Coordinates of C-alpha atoms in Angstrom, one line a residue:
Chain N
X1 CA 47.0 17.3 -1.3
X2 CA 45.0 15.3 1.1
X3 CA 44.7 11.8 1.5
X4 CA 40.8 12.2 0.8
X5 CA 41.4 14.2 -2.7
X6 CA 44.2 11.5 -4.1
X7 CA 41.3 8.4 -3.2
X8 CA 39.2 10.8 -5.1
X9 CA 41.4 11.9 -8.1
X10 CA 42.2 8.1 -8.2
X11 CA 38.4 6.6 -8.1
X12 CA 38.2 9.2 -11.2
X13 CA 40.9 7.8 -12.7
X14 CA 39.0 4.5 -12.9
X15 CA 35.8 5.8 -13.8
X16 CA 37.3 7.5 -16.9
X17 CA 39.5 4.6 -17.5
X18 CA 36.3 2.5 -18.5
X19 CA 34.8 4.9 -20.9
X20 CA 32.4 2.1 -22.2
X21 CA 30.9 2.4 -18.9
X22 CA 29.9 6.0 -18.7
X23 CA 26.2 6.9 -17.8
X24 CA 24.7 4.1 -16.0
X25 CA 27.6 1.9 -16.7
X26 CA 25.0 -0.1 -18.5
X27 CA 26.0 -1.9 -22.1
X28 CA 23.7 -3.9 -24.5
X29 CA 20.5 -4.8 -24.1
X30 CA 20.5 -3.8 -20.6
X31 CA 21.2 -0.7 -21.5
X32 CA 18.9 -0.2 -23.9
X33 CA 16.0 -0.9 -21.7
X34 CA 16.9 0.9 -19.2
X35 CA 17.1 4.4 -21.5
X36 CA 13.9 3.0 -22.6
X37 CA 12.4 2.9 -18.9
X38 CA 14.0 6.8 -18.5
X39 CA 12.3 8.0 -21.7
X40 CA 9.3 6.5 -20.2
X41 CA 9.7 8.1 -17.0
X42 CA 10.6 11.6 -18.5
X43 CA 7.2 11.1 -20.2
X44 CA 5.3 10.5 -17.0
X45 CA 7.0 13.2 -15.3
X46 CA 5.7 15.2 -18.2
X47 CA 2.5 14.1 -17.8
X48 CA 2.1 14.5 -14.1
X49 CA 1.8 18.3 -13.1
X50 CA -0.9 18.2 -15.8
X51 CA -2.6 15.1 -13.9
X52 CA -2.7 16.7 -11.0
X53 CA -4.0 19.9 -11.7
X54 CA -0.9 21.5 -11.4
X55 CA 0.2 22.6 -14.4
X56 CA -2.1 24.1 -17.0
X57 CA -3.5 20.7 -19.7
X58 CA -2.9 20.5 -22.9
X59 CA -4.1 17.6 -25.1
X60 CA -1.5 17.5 -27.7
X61 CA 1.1 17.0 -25.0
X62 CA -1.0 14.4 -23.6
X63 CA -1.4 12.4 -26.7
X64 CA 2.5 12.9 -27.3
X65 CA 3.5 11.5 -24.0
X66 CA 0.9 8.7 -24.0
X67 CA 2.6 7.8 -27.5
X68 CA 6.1 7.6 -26.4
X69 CA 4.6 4.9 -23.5
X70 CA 2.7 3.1 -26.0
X71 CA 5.8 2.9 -27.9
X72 CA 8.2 1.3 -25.6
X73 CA 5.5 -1.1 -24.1
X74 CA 3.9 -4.6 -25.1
X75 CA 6.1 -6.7 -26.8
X76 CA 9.2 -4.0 -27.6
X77 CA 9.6 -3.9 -23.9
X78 CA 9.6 -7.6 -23.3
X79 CA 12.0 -7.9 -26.8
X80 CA 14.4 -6.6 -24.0
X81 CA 15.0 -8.7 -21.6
X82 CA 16.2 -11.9 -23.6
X83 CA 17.2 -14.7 -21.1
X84 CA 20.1 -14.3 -19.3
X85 CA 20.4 -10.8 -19.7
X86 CA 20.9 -9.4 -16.2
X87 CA 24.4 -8.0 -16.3
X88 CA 25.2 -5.2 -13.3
X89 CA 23.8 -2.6 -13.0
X90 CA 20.9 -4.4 -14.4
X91 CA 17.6 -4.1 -11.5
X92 CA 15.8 -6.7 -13.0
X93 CA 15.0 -10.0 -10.7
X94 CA 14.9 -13.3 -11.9
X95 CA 11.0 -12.9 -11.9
X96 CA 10.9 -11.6 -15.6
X97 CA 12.2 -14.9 -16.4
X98 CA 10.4 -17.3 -14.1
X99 CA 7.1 -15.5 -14.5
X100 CA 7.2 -14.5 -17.9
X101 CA 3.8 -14.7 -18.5
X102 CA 2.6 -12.3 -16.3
X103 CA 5.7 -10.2 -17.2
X104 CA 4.1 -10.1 -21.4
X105 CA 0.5 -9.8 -19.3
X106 CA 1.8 -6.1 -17.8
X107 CA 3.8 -5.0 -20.9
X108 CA 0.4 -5.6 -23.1
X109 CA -1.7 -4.2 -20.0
X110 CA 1.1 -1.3 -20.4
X111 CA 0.3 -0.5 -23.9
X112 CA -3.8 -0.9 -23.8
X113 CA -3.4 1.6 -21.1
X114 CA -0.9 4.0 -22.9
X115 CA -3.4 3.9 -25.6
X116 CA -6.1 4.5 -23.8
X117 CA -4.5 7.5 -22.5
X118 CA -3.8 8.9 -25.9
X119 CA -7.1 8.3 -27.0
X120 CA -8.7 9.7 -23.3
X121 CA -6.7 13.0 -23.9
X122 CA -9.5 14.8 -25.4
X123 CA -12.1 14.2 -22.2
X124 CA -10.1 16.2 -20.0
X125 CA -9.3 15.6 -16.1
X126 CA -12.1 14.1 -13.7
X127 CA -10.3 15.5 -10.1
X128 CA -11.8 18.5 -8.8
X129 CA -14.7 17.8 -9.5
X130 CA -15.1 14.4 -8.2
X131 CA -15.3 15.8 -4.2
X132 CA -15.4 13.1 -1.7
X133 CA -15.0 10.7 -4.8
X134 CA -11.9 11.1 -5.4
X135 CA -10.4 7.5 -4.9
X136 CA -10.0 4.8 -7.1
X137 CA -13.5 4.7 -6.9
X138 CA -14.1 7.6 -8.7
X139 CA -11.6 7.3 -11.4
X140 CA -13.4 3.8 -11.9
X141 CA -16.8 5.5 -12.3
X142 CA -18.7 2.5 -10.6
X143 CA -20.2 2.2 -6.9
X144 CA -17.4 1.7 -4.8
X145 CA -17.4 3.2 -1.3
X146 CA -20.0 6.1 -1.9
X147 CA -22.0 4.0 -4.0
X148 CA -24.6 1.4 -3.2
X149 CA -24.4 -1.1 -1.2
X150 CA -23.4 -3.5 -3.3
X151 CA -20.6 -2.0 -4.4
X152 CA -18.9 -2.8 -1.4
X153 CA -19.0 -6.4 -1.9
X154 CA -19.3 -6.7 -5.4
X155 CA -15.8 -7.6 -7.6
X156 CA -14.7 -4.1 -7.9
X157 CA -16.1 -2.8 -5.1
X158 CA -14.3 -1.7 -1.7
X159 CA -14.0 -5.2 -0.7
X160 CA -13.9 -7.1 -3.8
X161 CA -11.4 -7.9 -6.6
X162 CA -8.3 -5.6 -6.5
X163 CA -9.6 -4.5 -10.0
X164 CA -7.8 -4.1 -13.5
X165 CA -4.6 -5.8 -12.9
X166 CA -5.7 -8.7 -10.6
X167 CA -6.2 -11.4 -12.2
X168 CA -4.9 -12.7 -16.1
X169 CA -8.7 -12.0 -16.9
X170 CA -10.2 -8.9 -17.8
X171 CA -7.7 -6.7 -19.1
X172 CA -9.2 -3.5 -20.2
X173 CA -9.0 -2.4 -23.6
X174 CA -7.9 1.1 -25.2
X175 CA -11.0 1.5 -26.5
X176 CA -12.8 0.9 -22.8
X177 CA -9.8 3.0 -21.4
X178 CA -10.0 6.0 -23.7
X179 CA -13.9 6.6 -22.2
X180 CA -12.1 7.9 -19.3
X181 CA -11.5 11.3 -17.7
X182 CA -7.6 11.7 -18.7
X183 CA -6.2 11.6 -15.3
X184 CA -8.4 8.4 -14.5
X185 CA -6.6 6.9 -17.4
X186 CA -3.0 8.0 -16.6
X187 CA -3.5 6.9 -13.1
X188 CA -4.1 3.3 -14.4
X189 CA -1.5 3.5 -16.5
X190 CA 0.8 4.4 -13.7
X191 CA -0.4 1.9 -11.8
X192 CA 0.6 -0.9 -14.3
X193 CA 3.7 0.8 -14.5
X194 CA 4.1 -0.1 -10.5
X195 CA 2.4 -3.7 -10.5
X196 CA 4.9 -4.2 -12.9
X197 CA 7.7 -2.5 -10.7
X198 CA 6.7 -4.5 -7.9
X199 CA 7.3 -7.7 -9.2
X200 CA 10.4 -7.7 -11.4
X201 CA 12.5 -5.0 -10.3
X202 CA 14.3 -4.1 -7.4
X203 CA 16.2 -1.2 -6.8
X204 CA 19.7 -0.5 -6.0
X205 CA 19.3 2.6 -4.3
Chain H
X1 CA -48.3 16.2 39.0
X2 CA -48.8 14.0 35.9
X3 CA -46.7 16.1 33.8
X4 CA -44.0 16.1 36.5
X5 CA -44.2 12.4 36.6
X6 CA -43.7 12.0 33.0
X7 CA -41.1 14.2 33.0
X8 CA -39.2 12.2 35.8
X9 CA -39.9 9.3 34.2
X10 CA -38.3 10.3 31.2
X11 CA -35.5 11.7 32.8
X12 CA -35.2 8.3 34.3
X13 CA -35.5 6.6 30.8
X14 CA -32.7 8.6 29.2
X15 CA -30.2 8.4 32.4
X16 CA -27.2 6.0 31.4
X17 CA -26.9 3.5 33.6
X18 CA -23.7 0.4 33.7
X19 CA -21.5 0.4 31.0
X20 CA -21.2 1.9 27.8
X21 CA -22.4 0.3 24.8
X22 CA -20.5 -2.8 24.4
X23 CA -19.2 -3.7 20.8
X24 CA -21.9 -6.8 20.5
X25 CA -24.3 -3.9 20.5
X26 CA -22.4 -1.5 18.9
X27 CA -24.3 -1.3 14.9
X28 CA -21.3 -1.3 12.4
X29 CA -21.5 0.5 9.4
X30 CA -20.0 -1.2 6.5
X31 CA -19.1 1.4 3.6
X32 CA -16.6 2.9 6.1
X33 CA -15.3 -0.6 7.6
X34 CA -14.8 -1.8 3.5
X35 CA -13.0 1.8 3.4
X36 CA -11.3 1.2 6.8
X37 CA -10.1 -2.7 5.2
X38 CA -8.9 -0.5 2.3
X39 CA -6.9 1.9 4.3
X40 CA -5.5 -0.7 6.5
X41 CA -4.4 -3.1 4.2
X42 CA -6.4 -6.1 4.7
X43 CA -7.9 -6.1 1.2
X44 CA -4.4 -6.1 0.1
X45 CA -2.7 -8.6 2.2
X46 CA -5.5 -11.2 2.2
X47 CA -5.4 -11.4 -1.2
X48 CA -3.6 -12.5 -4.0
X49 CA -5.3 -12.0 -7.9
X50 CA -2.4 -13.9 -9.2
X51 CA -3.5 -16.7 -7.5
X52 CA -6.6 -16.8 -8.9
X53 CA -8.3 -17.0 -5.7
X54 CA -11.2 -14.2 -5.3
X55 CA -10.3 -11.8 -3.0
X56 CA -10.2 -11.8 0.8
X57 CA -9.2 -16.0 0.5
X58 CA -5.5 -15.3 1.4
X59 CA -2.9 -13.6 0.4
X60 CA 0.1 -14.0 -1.5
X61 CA 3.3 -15.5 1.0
X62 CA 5.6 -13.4 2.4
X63 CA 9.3 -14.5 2.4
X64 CA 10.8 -14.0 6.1
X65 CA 14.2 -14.6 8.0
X66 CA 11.7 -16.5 10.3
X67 CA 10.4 -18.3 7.4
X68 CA 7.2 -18.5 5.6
X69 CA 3.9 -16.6 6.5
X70 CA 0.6 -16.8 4.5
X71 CA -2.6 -14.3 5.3
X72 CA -5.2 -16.0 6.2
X73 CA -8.4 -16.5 4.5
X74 CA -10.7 -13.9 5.8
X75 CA -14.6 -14.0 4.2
X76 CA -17.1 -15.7 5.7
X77 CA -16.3 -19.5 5.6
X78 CA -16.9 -21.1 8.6
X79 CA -13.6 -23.5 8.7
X80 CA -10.7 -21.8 6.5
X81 CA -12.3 -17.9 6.5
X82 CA -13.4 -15.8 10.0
X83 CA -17.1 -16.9 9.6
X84 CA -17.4 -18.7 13.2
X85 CA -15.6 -15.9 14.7
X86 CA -17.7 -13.5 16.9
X87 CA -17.4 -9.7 17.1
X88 CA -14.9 -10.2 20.2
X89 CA -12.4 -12.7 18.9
X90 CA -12.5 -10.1 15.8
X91 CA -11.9 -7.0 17.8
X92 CA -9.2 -9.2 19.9
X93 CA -7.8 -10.4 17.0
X94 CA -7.0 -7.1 15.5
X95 CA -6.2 -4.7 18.3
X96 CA -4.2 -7.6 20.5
X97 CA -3.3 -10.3 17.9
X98 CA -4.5 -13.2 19.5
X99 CA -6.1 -15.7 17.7
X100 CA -9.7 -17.0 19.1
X101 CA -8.0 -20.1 20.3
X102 CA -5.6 -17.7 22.8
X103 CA -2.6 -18.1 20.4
X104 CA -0.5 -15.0 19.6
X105 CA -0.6 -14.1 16.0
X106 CA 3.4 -13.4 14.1
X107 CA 4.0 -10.2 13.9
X108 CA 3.9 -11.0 9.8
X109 CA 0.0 -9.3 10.9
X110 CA 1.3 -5.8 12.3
X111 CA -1.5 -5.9 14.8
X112 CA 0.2 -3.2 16.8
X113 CA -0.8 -0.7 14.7
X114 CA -4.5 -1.5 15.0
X115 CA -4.2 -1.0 18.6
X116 CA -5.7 1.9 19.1
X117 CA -8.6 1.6 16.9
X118 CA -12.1 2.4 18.4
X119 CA -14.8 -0.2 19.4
X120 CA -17.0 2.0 16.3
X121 CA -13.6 1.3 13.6
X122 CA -14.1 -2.5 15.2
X123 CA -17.6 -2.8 14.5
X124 CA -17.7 -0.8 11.2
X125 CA -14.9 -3.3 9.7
X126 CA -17.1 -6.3 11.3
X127 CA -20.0 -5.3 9.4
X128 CA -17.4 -5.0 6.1
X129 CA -16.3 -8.3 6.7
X130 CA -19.7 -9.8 7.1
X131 CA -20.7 -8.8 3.5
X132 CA -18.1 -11.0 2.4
X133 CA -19.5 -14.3 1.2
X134 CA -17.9 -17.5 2.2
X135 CA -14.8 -19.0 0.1
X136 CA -13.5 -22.2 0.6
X137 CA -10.4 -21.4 -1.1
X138 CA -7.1 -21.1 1.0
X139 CA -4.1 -19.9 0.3
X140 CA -1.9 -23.2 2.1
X141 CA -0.1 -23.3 6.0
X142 CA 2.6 -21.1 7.4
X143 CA 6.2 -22.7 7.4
X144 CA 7.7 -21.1 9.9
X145 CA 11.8 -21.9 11.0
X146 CA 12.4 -23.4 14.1
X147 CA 12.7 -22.1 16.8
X148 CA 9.9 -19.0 15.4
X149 CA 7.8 -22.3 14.9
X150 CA 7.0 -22.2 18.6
X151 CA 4.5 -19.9 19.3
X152 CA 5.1 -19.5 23.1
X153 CA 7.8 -17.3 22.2
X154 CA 5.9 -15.0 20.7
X155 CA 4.5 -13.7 24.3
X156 CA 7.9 -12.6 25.2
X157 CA 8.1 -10.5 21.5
X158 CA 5.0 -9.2 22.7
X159 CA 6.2 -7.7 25.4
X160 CA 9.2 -6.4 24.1
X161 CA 7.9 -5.3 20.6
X162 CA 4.2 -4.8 20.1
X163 CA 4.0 -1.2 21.6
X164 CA 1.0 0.9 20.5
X165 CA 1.1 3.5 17.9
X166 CA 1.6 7.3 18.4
X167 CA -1.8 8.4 17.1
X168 CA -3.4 10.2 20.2
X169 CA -4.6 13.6 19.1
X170 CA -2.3 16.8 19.3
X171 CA -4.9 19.3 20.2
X172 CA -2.2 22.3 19.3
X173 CA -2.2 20.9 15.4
X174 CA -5.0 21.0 12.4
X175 CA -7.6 17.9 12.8
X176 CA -6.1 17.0 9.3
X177 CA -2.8 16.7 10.6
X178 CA -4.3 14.5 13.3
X179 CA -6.1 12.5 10.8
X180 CA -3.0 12.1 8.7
X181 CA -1.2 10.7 12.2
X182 CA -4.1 8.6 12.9
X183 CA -3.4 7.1 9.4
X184 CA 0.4 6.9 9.0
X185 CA 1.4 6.0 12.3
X186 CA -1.7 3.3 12.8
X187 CA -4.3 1.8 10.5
X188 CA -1.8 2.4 7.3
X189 CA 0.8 1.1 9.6
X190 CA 3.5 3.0 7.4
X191 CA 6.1 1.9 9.7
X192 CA 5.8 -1.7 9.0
X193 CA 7.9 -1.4 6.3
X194 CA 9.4 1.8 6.5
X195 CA 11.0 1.8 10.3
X196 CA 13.8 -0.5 10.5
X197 CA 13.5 -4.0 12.5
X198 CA 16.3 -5.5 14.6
X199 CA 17.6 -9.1 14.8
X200 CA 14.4 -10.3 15.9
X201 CA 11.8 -8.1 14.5
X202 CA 11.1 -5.7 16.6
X203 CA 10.7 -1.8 15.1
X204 CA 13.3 0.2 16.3
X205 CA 11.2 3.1 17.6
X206 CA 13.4 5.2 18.3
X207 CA 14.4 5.5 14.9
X208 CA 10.4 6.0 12.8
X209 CA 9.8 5.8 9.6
X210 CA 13.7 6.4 8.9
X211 CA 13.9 3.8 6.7
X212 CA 14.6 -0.4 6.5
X213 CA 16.9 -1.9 4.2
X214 CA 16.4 -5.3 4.9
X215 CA 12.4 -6.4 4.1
X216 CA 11.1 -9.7 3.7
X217 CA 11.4 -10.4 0.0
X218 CA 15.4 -8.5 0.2
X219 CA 13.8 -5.2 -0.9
X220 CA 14.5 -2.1 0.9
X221 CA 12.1 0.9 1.9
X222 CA 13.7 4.3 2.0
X223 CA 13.4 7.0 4.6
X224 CA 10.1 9.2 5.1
X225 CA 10.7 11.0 7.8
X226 CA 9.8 14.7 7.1
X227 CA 13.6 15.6 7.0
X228 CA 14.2 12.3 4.1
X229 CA 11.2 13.7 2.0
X230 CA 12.0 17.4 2.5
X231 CA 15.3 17.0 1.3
X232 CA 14.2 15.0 -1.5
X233 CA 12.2 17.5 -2.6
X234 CA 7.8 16.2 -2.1
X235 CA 6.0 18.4 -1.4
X236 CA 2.0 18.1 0.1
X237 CA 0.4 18.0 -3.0
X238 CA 3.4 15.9 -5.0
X239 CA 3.4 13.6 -2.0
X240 CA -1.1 13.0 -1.8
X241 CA -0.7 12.7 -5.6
X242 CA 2.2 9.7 -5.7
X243 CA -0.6 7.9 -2.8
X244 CA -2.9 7.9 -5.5
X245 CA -1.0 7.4 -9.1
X246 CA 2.5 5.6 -7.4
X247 CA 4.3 8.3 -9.4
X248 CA 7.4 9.6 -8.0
X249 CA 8.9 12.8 -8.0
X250 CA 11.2 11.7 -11.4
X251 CA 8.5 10.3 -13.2
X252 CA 9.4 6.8 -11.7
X253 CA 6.8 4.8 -10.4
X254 CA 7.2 2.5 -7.2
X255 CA 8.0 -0.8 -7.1
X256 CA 9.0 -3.2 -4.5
X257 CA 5.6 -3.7 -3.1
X258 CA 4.4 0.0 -2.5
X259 CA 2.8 -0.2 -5.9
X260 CA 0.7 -2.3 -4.3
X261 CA 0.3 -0.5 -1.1
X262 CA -0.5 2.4 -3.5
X263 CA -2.8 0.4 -6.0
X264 CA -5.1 -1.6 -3.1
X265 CA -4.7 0.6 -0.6
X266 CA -4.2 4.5 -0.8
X267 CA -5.4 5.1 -4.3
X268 CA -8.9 4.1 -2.6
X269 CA -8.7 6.9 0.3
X270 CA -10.4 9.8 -0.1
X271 CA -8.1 12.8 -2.1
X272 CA -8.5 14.1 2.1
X273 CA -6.8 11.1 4.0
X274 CA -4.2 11.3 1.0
X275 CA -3.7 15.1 1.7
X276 CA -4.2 14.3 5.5
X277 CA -1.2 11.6 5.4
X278 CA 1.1 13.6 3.2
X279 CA 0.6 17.0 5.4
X280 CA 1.6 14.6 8.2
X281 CA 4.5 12.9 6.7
X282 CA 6.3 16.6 5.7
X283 CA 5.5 17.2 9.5
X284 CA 6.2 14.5 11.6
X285 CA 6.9 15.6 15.4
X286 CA 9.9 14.3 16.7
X287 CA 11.2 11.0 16.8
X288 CA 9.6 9.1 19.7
X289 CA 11.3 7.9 22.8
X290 CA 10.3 4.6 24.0
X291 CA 8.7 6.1 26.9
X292 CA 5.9 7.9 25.5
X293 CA 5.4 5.2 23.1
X294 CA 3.4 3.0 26.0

């Protein structure tokens, strides 16, 4: 037996030794939102071969998927991450806690999106059609860089206002959401999925 | 005779004489400067929505080992914004990083990436920026750690550091892997985050795109180098697809800043320059040697 295969036998050992710590090694609350953030995750993967054109779409699996986000967003996703509660292996920063507003801002943001998604299902994908339009631009439906020239400097435009999750103002509803072409509301879903990302979590690998 | 004359004359008209059109003259065209701003990141840097500010008044700070850097107010004011500026302390600005007052800009603005941009990309971005109406607004002062504070330092950085970017065209390769080059290793300036920096900032270019686990706010960037993604599993389409959406190859989205890379910068591209950057980020050539990179 090699040195390399005793370090090894003993390292799992340890690992079965704390059995409480199997998985992620996660317990509690910490746990629990992060299987929540994986179901969420599965759900976009789920989601995304039918975004992209990929795989063939079907609505009821949209709706399905969009309702699983929805679920797990707005204030059952804030509901876990009490004070305090940033044990290892915890990826949460301090953020969620010193900027909690903008924290319950992306988690509502989360769930008018999700919505909208579920509701959008039924109007089908926008890409492939779109052409040259395909940006964010596109997906918004409104003059950016193709359209006139005041798009460009016009809030929303190309060189205006980052757009829906800039400011605390102006969060877009479901209902506004659901007029969308499916994959322009999954995409701004996703994208609240990342602001959010951006700001309160950092990873560990 | 008067039909020869005419024609001599004209001949005479069109012959170029002196220099080539200088970038004063050059007529800018703003839709694909605002898309240029887009893909280069200065609508996302220069600005910060959570502030409250409108956009282009400065950007949110970024957290350095050499202390603390705020973007700039760039609309049209004609104190705190760019408004005073002419198209030459713009163009200087952006392709050498020095200020109009002769000062070298930190290397917080990765102006060696914008190096190689034409005198058209300069005056196409120009005429962008000049649609931008003035804002008073600013975003507050740098507060940089001795002895970064002391800008004369910077010159020596310069001449260790700022190297321009490997964008020339490869004639032996597709023009959309070209494009895709032009974009990742310039304007998009990938590498700003994604190669690793040494003790004092400086890219190690030896080493592109292979990764950086020590950013500015403690985050990490992981390896893109067409081996790291190959391995991981993106392909073209998976990879053009997480520019747009921020969706990873899990079902994770990104975090740690590239969901804003993704969100006011790439998602804006055309689905081409997304395809064009992700064809080239699956096939990088080799990893440069400090030579060529000149």
């Amino acid at each position: 037996m090699t040195i390399r295969k005793l370090m090894l036998g003993g390292a799992m050992t340890a690992v079965l030794a704390v059995g409480a710590w199997a998985h992620s090694g996660a317990t509690g609350v910490v746990k629990e939102r992060m299987e929540a953030m994986k179901s969420m995750g599965a759900a976009v993967k789920a989601l995304k071969p039918m975004m992209s054109g990929e795989a063939a779409y079907d609505v009821e699996a949209v709706r399905k998927a969009a309702r699983e986000i929805a679920a797990q967003s707005g204030d059952n996703m804030t509901a876990l991450f009490p004070d305090g509660s940033d044990d290892a292996p915890s990826e949460v920063l301090p953020t969620v806690w010193t900027d909690r507003e903008r924290f319950e801002y992306l988690a509502d943001a989360l769930e008018q999106a999700a919505l909208g998604l579920e509701q959008a299902a039924d109007n089908g994908l926008h890409a492939g059609q779109s052409g040259m339009m395909g940006g964010q631009s596109g997906m918004m439906g409104q003059g950016g860089m193709m359209g006139g020239q005041s798009g460009m400097m016009g809030q929303g435009g190309m060189m205006g206002q980052s757009g829906m999750m800039g400011g605390q103002a102006g969060m877009m509803s479901a209902d506004h959401i659901g007029q969308m072409p499916a994959d322009g509301a999954f995409i701004m879903m996703t994208q609240v999925c990342s602001a959010c990302h951006d700001r309160f979590r950092e990873k560990d690998d | 005779m008067v039909v020869t004359i005419t024609a001599a004359s004209g001949a005479l008209a069109l012959w170029p004489i002196g220099e080539a059109v200088t970038l004063s003259e050059r007529q800018g065209d703003p839709q694909r400067g605002a898309y240029l701003a887009r893909a280069g990141g200065c609508i996302a840097c220069h600005s910060d929505a959570a502030s409250g500010r409108p956009a282009l008044t400065g950007g949110a700070p970024i957290e350095t080992g050499f202390g603390h850097f705020v973007p700039p107010n760039l609309t049209q004011d004609e104190t705190v914004g760019i408004g005073a500026w002419s198209v030459k302390d713009f163009a200087r600005a952006i392709r050498q990083g020095i200020a109009p007052d002769g000062r070298p800009y930190y290397p917080a603005f990765p102006y060696a990436f914008y190096a190689d941009l034409s005198d058209q990309d300069i005056a196409d971005l120009w005429a962008a920026f000049q649609t931008v109406a003035p804002q008073q607004a600013a975003p507050g002062a740098h507060d940089i750690a001795f002895p970064f504070n002391l800008r004369f330092g910077l010159k020596l950085w310069r001449a260790a550091y700022a190297k321009a970017p490997a964008t020339a065209p490869d004639t032996d390769r597709s023009e959309m892997w070209n494009q895709g080059r032009w974009l990742v290793n310039g304007l998009a300036h990938c590498g700003a985050c994604h190669t690793d920096r040494n003790l004092f900032g400086g890219r190690d270019v030896t080493h592109p795109l292979a990764g950086n686990d020590d950013l500015p706010d403690g985050g990490k960037a992981p390896a893109i180098t067409a081996s790291a993604l190959q391995e991981a599993g993106w392909s073209v389409s998976d990879l053009a697809f997480a520019l747009k959406s921020g969706v990873s190859l899990d079902g994770d989205t990104f975090g740690g800043g590239m969901g804003e890379v993704v969100r006011d910068g790439t998602a804006w591209l055309s689905a081409q320059d997304r395809r064009a950057m992700a064809l080239y980020l699956l096939d990088q050539d080799g990893p440069v040697s400090e030579e060529t990179t000149e």
